[in-house]
Tab-separated table of C-alpha atoms in Angstrom:
chain	number	residue	atom	x	y	z
A	1415	MET	CA	7.453	-9.318	11.915
A	1416	ALA	CA	3.540	-10.197	11.747
A	1417	GLY	CA	2.267	-13.601	12.508
A	1418	GLY	CA	-1.482	-15.190	13.015
A	1419	ALA	CA	-4.740	-12.619	12.058
A	1420	VAL	CA	-2.309	-9.828	10.800
A	1421	ALA	CA	-0.179	-11.802	8.542
A	1422	ASP	CA	-3.814	-13.399	7.381
A	1423	ARG	CA	-5.111	-10.289	6.690
A	1424	ALA	CA	-1.768	-8.873	4.829
A	1425	ASN	CA	-1.899	-11.562	2.466
A	1426	LEU	CA	-5.741	-11.028	1.603
A	1427	VAL	CA	-5.002	-7.522	0.585
A	1428	GLN	CA	-3.471	-7.848	-2.757
A	1429	ARG	CA	-6.509	-10.112	-3.896
A	1430	ASP	CA	-9.192	-7.503	-2.232
A	1431	TYR	CA	-7.693	-4.490	-4.437
A	1432	GLU	CA	-7.745	-6.780	-7.307
A	1433	ALA	CA	-11.361	-7.872	-6.979
A	1434	ARG	CA	-12.310	-4.462	-6.343
A	1435	ALA	CA	-10.919	-3.393	-9.554
A	1436	ALA	CA	-12.729	-6.505	-11.057
A	1437	ALA	CA	-16.082	-5.670	-9.917
A	1438	LEU	CA	-15.408	-1.798	-10.899
A	1439	ASP	CA	-14.227	-2.953	-14.736
A	1440	ALA	CA	-17.719	-5.340	-14.908
A	1441	LYS	CA	-20.117	-2.259	-14.696
A	1442	PRO	CA	-21.487	-0.673	-17.726
A	1443	HIS	CA	-20.464	2.821	-16.693
A	1444	VAL	CA	-16.979	2.263	-15.964
A	1445	GLN	CA	-16.864	0.399	-19.415
A	1446	ALA	CA	-18.529	3.255	-21.216
A	1447	TRP	CA	-16.166	5.954	-19.356
A	1448	ASN	CA	-13.025	3.886	-20.814
A	1449	ASN	CA	-14.357	3.514	-24.232
A	1450	GLY	CA	-15.587	0.116	-23.626
A	1451	SER	CA	-12.646	-1.358	-22.109
A	1452	ARG	CA	-13.044	-3.850	-19.517
A	1453	ASP	CA	-10.229	-4.101	-17.725
A	1454	ALA	CA	-9.228	-0.373	-17.310
A	1455	VAL	CA	-9.400	0.136	-13.702
A	1456	SER	CA	-7.109	-3.443	-13.000
A	1457	SER	CA	-4.810	-2.530	-15.837
A	1458	VAL	CA	-3.940	0.800	-13.902
A	1459	LEU	CA	-4.043	-1.066	-10.695
A	1460	ARG	CA	-1.657	-3.267	-12.197
A	1461	SER	CA	0.509	-0.339	-13.446
A	1462	PHE	CA	1.234	0.687	-9.882
A	1463	GLY	CA	2.943	-2.713	-8.851
A	1464	THR	CA	1.920	-4.896	-5.957
A	1465	VAL	CA	0.042	-3.288	-3.383
A	1466	ARG	CA	1.657	-2.852	0.216
A	1467	SER	CA	-0.355	-4.437	2.878
A	1468	LEU	CA	-0.175	-1.931	6.019
A	1469	VAL	CA	-2.339	-3.468	8.403
A	1470	VAL	CA	-2.399	-3.211	12.201
A	1471	GLY	CA	-3.698	-5.904	14.596
A	1472	ALA	CA	-6.132	-5.600	17.613
A	1473	TYR	CA	-2.910	-5.883	20.097
A	1474	ALA	CA	-0.752	-3.338	17.948
A	1475	GLU	CA	1.094	-5.723	16.255
A	1476	ALA	CA	1.873	-4.801	12.194
A	1477	SER	CA	2.302	-6.565	9.164
A	1478	ASP	CA	5.796	-6.356	7.634
A	1479	ASP	CA	4.930	-3.843	4.787
A	1480	LEU	CA	3.730	-1.489	7.705
A	1481	HIS	CA	7.311	-2.286	9.627
A	1482	GLN	CA	9.226	-1.414	6.245
A	1483	LEU	CA	7.232	1.646	6.135
A	1484	PHE	CA	7.849	2.863	9.729
A	1485	ASP	CA	11.901	2.111	9.001
A	1486	CYS	CA	11.861	4.151	6.269
A	1487	VAL	CA	10.154	7.000	8.087
A	1488	VAL	CA	12.463	6.745	10.666
A	1489	ASP	CA	15.555	6.263	8.417
A	1490	SER	CA	14.384	9.897	6.751
A	1491	ALA	CA	13.412	11.289	9.422
A	1492	SER	CA	16.741	10.632	11.736
A	1493	LYS	CA	18.876	11.694	8.555
A	1494	ASP	CA	17.192	15.432	8.272
A	1495	GLN	CA	17.558	15.340	12.186
A	1496	ALA	CA	21.297	15.202	11.293
A	1497	ALA	CA	21.483	17.773	8.818
A	1498	LEU	CA	19.444	20.307	10.811
A	1499	GLU	CA	21.879	19.604	13.858
A	1500	ALA	CA	25.010	20.209	11.606
A	1501	ASP	CA	22.949	23.196	10.005
A	1502	ARG	CA	23.124	24.819	13.998
A	1503	ARG	CA	26.501	23.869	14.510
A	1504	ALA	CA	28.244	25.603	11.094
């Protein structure tokens, strides 16, 4: 579990993505490209759901979202390895 600066940064990721999307939506050429829509980029961003905060700190501490990703990768790799070993024995 992350604490301190990593947790603080992780908590800002969603807001930062939303702010960047809003800044793009405000640009006239982006609105023109999107047929006058003033929230096209923000709408697409919202369609993806919550942005996962993959943050690593100066001392190798990681955000909760990154720990969850690690868990998924390790679980998948271990299942793949078990399947390979089962195939070798067969």
